[in-house]
Coordinates of N, CA and C and ligand atoms in Angstrom, one line a residue:
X1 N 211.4 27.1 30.8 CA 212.2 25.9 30.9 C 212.4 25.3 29.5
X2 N 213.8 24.8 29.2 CA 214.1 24.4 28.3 C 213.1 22.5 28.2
X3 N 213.1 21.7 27.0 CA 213.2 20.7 26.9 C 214.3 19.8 26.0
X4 N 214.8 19.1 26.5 CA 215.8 18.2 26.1 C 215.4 17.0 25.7
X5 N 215.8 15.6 24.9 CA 215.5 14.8 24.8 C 215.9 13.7 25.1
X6 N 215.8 12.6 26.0 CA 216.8 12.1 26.9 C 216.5 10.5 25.5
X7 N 217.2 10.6 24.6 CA 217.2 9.0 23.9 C 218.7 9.5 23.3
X8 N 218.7 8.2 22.8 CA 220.3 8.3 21.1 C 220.2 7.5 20.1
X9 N 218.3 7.5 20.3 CA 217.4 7.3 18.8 C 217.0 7.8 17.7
X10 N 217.8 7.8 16.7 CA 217.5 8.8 16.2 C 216.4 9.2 15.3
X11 N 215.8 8.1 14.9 CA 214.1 8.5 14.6 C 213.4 9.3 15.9
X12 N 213.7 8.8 16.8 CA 213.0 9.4 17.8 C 213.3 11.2 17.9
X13 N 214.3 11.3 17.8 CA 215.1 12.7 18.1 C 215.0 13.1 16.5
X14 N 214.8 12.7 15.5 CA 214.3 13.8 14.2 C 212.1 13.8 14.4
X15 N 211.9 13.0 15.0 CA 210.3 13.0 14.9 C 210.0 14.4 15.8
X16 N 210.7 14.5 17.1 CA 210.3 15.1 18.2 C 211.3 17.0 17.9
X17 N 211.9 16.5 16.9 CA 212.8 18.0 16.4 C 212.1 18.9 15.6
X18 N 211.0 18.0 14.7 CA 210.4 18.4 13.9 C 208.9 19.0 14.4
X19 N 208.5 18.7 15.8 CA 207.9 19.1 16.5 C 208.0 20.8 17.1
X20 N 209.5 21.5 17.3 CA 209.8 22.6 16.9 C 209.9 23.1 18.5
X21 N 210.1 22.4 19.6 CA 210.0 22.2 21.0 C 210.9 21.8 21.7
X22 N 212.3 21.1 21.0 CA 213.3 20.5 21.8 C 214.9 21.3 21.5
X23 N 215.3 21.7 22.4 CA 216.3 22.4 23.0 C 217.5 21.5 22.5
X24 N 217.7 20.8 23.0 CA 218.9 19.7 23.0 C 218.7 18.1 23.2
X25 N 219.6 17.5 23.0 CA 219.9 15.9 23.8 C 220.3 15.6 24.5
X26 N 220.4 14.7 25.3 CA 221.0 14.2 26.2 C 221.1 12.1 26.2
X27 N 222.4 12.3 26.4 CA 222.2 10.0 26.1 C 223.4 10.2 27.2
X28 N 223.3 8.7 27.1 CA 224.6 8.1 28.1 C 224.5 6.6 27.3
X29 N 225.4 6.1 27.8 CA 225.9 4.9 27.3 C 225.2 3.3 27.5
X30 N 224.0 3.8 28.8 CA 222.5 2.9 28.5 C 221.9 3.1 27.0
X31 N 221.6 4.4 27.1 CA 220.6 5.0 25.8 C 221.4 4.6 24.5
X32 N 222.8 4.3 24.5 CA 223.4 4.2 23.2 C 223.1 2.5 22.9
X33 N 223.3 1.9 24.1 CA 223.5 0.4 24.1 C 221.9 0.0 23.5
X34 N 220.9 0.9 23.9 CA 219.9 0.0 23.3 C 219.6 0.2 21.8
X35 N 220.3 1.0 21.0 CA 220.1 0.7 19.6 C 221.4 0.4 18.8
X36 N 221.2 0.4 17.4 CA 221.6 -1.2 16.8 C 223.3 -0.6 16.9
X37 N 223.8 0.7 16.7 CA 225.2 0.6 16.8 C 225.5 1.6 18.3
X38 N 226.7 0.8 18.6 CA 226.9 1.2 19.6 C 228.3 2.2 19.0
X39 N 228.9 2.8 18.0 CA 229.4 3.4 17.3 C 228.6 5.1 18.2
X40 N 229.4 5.1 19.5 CA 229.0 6.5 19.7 C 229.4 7.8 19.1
X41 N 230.5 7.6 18.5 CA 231.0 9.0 17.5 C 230.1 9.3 16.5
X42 N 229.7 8.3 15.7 CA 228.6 8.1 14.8 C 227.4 8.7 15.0
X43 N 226.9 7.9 16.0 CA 225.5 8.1 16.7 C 225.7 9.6 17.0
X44 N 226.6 10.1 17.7 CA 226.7 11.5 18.7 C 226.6 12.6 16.9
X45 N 227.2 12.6 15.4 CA 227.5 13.6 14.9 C 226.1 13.4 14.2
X46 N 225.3 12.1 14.2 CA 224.2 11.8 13.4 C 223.2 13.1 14.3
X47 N 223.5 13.0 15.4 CA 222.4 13.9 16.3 C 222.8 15.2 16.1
X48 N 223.9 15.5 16.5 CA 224.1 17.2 16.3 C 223.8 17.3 14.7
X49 N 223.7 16.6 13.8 CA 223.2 17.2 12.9 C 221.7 17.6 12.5
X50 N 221.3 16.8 13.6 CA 219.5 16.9 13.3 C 219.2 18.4 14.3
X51 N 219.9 18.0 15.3 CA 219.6 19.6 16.8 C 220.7 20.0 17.2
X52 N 220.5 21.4 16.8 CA 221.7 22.7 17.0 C 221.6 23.0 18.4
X53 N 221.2 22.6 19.5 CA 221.4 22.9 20.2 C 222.1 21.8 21.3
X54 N 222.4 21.9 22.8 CA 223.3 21.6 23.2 C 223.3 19.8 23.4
X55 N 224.0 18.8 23.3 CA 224.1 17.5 22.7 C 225.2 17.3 23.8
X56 N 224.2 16.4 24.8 CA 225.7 15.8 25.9 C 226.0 14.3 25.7
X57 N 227.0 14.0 25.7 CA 228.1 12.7 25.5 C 228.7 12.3 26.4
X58 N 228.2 11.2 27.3 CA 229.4 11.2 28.6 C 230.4 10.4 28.1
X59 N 231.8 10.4 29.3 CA 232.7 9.8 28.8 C 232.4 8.5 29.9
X60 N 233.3 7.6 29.5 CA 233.2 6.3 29.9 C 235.0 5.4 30.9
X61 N 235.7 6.6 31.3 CA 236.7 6.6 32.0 C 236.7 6.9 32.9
X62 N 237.5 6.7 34.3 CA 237.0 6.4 35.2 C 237.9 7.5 36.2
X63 N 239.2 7.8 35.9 CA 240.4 8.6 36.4 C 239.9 9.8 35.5
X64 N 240.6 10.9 36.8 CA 240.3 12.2 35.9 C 241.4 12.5 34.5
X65 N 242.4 12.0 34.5 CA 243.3 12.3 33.4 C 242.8 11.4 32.0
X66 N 242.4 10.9 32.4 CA 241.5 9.4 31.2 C 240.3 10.7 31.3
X67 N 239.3 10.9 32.0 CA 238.6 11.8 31.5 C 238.6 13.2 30.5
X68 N 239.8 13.5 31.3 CA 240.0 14.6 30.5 C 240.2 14.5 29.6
X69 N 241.3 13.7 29.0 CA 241.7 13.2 27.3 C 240.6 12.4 26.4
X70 N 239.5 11.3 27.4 CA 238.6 11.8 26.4 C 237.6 12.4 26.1
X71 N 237.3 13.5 27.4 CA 236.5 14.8 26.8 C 236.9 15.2 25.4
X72 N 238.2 15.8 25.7 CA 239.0 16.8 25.0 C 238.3 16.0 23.4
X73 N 238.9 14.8 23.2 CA 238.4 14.3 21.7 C 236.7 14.2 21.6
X74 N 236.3 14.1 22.4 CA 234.5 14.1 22.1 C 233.9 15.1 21.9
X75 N 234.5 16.2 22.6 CA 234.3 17.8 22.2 C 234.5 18.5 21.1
X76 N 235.3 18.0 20.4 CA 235.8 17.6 18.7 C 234.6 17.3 18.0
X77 N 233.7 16.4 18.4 CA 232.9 15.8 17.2 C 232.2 16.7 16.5
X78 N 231.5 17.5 17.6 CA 230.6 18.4 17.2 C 230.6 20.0 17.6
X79 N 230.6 20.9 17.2 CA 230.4 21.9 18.2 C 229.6 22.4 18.9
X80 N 228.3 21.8 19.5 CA 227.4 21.4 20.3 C 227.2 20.7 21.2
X81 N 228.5 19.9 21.2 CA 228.7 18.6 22.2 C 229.1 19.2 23.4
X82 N 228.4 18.5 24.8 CA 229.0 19.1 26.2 C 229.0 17.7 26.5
X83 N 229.8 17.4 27.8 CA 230.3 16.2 28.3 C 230.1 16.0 29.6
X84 N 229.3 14.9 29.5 CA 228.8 14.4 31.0 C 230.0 13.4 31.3
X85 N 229.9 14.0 33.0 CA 231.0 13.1 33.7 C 230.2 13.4 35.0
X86 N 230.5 11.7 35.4 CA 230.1 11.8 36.9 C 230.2 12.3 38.0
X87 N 229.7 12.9 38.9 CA 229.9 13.4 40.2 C 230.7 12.2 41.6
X88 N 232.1 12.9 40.8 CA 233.2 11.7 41.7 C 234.2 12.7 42.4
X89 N 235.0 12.5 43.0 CA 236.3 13.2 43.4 C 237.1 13.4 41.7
X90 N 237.1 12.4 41.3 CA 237.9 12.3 39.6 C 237.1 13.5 38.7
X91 N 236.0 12.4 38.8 CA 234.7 14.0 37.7 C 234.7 15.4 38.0
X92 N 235.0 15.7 39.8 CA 235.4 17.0 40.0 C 236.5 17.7 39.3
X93 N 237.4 17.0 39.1 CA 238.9 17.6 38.7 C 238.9 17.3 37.4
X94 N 237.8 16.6 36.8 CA 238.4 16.7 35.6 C 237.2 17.8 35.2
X95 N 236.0 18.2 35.2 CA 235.1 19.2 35.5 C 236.0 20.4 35.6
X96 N 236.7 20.4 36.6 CA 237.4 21.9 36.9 C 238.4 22.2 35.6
X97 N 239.3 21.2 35.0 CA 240.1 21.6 34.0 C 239.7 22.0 32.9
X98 N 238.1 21.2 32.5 CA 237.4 21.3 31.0 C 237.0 22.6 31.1
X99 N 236.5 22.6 32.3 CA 235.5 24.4 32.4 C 236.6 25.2 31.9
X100 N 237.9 25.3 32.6 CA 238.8 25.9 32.4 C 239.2 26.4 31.1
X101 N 239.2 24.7 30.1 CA 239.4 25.0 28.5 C 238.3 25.2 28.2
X102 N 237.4 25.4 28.2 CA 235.5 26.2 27.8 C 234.8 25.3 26.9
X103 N 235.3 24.0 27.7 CA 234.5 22.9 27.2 C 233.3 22.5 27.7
X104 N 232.2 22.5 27.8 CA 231.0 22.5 28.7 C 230.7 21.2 29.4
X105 N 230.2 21.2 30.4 CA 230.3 20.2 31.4 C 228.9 19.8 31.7
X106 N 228.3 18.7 32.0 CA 227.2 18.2 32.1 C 227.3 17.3 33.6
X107 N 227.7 17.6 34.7 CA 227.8 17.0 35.8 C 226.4 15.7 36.2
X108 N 226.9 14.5 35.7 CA 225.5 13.7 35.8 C 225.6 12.7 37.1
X109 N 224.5 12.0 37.5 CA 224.8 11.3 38.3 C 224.6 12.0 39.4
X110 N 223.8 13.6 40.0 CA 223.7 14.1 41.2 C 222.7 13.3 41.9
X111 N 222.5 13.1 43.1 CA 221.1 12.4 43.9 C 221.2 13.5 45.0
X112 N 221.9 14.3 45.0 CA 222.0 15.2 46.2 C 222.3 17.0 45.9
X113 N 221.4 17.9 46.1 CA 221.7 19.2 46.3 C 223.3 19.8 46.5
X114 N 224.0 18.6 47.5 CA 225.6 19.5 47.7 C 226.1 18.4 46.7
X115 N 225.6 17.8 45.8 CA 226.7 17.0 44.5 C 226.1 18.1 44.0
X116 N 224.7 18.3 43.7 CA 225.0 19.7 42.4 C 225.6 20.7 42.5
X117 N 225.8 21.1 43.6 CA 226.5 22.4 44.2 C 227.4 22.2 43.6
X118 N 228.6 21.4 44.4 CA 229.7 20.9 44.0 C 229.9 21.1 42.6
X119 N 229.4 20.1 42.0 CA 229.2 20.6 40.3 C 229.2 21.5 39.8
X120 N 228.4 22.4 40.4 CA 228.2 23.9 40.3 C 229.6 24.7 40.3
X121 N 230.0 24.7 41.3 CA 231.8 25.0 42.1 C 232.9 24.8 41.1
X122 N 232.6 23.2 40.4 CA 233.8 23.1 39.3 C 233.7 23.5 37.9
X123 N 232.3 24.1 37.9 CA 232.5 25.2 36.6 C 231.6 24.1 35.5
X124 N 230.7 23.2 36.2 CA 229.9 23.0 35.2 C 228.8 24.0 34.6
X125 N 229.0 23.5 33.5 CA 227.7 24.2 32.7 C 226.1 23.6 32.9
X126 N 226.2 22.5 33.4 CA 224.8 22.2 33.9 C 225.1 20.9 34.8
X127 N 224.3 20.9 36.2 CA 223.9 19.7 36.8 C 223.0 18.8 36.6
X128 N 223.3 17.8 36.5 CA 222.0 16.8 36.0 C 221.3 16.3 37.7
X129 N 219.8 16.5 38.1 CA 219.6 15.8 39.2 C 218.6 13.9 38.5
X130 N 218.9 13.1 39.1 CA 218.0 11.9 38.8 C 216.6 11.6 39.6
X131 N 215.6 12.4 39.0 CA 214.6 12.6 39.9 C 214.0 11.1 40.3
X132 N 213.6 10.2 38.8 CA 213.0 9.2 39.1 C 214.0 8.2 39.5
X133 N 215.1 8.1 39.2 CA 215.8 7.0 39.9 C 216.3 7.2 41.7
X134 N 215.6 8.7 42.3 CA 215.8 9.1 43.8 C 214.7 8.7 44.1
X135 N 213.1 8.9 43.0 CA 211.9 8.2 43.7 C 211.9 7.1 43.6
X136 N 212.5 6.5 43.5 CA 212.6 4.5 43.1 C 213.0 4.1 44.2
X137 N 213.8 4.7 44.9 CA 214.4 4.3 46.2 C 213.9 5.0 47.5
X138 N 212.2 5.8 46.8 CA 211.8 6.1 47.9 C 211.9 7.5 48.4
X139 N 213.3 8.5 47.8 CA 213.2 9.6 48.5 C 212.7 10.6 46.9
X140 N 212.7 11.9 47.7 CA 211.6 13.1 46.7 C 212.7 13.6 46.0
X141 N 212.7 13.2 44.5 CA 213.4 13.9 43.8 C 213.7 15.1 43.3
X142 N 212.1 14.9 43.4 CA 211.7 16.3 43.0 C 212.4 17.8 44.3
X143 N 212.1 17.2 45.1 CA 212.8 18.3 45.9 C 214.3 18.5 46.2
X144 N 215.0 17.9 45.6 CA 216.3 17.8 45.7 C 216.5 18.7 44.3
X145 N 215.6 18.5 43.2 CA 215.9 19.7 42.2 C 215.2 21.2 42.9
X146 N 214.2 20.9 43.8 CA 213.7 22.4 44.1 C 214.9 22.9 45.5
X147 N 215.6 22.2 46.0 CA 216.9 23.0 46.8 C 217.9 23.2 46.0
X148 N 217.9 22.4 45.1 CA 219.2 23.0 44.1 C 219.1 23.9 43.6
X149 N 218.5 24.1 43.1 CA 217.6 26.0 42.7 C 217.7 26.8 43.5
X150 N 217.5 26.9 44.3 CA 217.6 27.8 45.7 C 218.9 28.0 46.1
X151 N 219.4 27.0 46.2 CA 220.9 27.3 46.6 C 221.9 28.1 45.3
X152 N 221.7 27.2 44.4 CA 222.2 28.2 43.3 C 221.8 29.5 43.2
X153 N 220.3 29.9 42.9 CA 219.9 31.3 43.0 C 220.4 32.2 44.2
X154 N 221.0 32.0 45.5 CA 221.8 32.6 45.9 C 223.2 33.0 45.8
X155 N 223.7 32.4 44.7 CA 224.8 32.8 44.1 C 225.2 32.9 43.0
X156 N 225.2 33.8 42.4 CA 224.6 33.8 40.9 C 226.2 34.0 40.0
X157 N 226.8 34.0 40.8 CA 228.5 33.2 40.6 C 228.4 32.2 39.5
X158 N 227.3 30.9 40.5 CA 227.5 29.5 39.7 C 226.7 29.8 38.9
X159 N 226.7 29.6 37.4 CA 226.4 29.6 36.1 C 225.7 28.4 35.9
X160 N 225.8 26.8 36.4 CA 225.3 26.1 36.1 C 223.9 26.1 36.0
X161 N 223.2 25.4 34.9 CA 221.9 25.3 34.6 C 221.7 24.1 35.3
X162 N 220.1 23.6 36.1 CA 220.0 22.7 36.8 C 219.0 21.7 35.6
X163 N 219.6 20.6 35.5 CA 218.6 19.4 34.5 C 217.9 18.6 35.9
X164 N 216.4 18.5 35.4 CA 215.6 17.7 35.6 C 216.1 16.3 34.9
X165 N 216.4 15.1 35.0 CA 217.0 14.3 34.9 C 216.3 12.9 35.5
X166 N 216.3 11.7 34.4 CA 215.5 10.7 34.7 C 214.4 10.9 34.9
X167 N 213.4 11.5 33.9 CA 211.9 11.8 34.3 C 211.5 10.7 33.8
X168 N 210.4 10.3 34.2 CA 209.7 9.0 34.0 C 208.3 9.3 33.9
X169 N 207.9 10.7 34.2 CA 206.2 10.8 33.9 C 205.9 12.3 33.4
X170 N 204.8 12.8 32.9 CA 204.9 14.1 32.5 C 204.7 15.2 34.0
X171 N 204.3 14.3 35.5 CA 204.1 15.4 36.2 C 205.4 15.8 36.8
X172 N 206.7 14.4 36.1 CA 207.7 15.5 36.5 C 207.9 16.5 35.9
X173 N 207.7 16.7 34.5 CA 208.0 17.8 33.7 C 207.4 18.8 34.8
X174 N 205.7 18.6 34.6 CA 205.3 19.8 35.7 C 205.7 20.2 36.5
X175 N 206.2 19.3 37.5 CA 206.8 19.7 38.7 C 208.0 20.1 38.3
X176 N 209.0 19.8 37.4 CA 210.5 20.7 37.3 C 210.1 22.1 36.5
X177 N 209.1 22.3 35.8 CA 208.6 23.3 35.3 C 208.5 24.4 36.3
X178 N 207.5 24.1 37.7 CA 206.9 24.8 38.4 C 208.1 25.0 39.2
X179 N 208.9 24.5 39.5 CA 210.3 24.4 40.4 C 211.1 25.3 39.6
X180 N 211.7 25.5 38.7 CA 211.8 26.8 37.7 C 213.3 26.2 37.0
X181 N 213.9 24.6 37.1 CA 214.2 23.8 36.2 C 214.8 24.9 35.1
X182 N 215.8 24.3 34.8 CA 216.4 25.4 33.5 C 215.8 24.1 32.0
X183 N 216.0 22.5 32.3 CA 216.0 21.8 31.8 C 215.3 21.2 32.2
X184 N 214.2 20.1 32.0 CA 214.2 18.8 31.9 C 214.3 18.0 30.7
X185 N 215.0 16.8 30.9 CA 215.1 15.8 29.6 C 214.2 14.7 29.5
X186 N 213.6 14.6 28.9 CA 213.0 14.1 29.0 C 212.5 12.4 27.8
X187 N 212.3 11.3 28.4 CA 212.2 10.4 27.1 C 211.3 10.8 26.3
X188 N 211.9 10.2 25.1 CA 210.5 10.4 23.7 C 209.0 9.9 24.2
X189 N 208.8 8.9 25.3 CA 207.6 8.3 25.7 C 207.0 9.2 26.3
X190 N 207.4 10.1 27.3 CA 207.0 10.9 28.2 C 206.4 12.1 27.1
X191 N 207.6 12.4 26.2 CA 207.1 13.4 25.4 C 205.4 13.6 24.7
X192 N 205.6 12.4 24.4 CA 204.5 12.0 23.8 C 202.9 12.1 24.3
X193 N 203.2 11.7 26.2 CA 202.0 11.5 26.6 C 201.9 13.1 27.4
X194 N 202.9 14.2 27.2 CA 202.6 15.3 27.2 C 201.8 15.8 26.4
X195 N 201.8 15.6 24.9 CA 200.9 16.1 24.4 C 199.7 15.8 24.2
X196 N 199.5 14.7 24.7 CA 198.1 13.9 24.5 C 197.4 13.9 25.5
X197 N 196.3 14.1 24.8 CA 195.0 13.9 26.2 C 193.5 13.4 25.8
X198 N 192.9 12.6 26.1 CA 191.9 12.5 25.9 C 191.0 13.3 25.4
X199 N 190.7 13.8 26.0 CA 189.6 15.2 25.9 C 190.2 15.9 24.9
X200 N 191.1 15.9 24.1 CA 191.9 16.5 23.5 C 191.3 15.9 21.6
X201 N 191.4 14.6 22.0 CA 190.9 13.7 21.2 C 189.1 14.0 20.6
X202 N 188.9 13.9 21.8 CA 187.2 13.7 21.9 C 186.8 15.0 21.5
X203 N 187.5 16.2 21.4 CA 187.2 17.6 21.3 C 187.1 17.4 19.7
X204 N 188.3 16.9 19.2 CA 188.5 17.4 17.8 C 187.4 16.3 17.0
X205 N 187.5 15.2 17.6 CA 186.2 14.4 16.8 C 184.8 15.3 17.0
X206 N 184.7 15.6 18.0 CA 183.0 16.1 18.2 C 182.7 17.5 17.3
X207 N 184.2 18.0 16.8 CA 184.0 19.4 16.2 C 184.2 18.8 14.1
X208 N 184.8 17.8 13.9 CA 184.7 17.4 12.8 C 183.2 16.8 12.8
X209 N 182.8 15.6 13.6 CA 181.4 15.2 13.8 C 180.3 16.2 13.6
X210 N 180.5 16.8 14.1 CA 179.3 18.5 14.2 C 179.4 19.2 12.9
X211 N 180.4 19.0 12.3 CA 181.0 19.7 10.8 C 180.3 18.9 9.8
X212 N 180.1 17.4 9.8 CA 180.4 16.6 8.8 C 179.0 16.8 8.5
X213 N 178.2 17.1 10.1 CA 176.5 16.8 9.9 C 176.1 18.1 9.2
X214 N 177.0 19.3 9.5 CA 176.0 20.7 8.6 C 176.8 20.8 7.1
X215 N 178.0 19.9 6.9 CA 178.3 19.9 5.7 C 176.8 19.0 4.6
X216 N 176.6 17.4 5.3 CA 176.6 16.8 4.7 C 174.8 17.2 4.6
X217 N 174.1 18.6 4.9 CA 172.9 18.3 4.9 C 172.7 19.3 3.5
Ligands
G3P1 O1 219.4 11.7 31.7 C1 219.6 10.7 32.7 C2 218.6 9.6 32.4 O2 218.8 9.1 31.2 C3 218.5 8.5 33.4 O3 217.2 8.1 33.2 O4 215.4 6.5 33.3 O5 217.7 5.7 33.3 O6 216.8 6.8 35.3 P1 216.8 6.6 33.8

């Protein structure tokens, strides 16, 4: 399983690049709004220059012909850039044309197995599922990424990679790991409390401690 990084911070995303473990990015137009410019062209070429790998940008139009036209220029910025569009009757059609021009497609906004499908069908390159915003309301997110996998792996037609999407703890990582997840994105916070562990801590002190005493005798 790949890891992604779900901010459009960019200290955040050179700290965690330099960690030598992250695949790509992923923001949307929350993630942009919380830092200081909202200058997404900017923001979007500052990132692809830190991670070569895949960098999605949704668009912010609402009709499929407004989507399309502003894929088409966002896909420009970078050559790494893929374009999230929502799972709508609009986002389908405009999904089907981009695939078409071999612009890569980031289907976001799934809460349901037949939205990924679907997504899948119009020639995305990856479906996003929202795991923690489906457990917020109570239903299992997690298993709506483990049928989407399944369904897809019966037809190996659809190309689309499945994102673990809106993680909010590290056992979703686990669990989209163990689910066989092509992606999860995950926040810089979450990242963080993946690598840490207590015992992790307490290990390395008791082995410098144990050192310090046969050095210092
Ligand atoms: O990648 C989608 C993700 O950013 C949504 O996360 O935490 O806003 O539900 P969240």
């Amino acid at each position: 399983m790949q890891i992604f990084l779900d901010t459009a911070n960019i200290d955040q995303i050179k700290q965690a690049a330099g960690l030598g473990i992250i695949s790509g990015v992923t923001t949307n137009p929350s993630l942009l709004a919380k830092e200081t410019t909202a200058d997404y062209e900017t923001v979007t070429k500052k990132i692809c220059s830190i991670i070569d790998g895949p960098v999605s940008v949704e668009v912010l139009s609402e009709t499929a012909d407004e989507m399309i036209k502003e894929a088409r220029i966002k896909a420009k910025w970078a050559p790494n850039v893929n374009i999230k569009i929502p799972i709508t009757p609009d986002g389908l059609t405009a999904t089907s044309v981009l695939s078409e021009e071999g612009i890569d497609v980031n289907m976001t906004l799934c809460f349901s197995a037949n939205q990924a499908l679907l997504g899948a069908l119009a020639g995305a390159a990856y479906v996003s599922i929202f795991v923690g915003r489906l457990d917020d309301v109570g239903q299992d997110g997690m298993q709506v990424v483990e049928d989407t996998i399944k369904i897809l792996a019966n037809y190996p037609d659809l190309e689309a990679q499945v994102i673990a999407a809106s993680i909010r703890n590290p056992m979703h990582v686990t669990y989209a790991a163990m689910a066989g997840a092509d992606v999860a994105t995950v926040p810089y916070a979450v990242l963080m409390q993946m690598i840490q562990h207590p015992l992790t801590d307490a290990g390395i002190k008791r082995f410098l401690d144990d050192w310090k005493k046969v050095a210092n005798k």
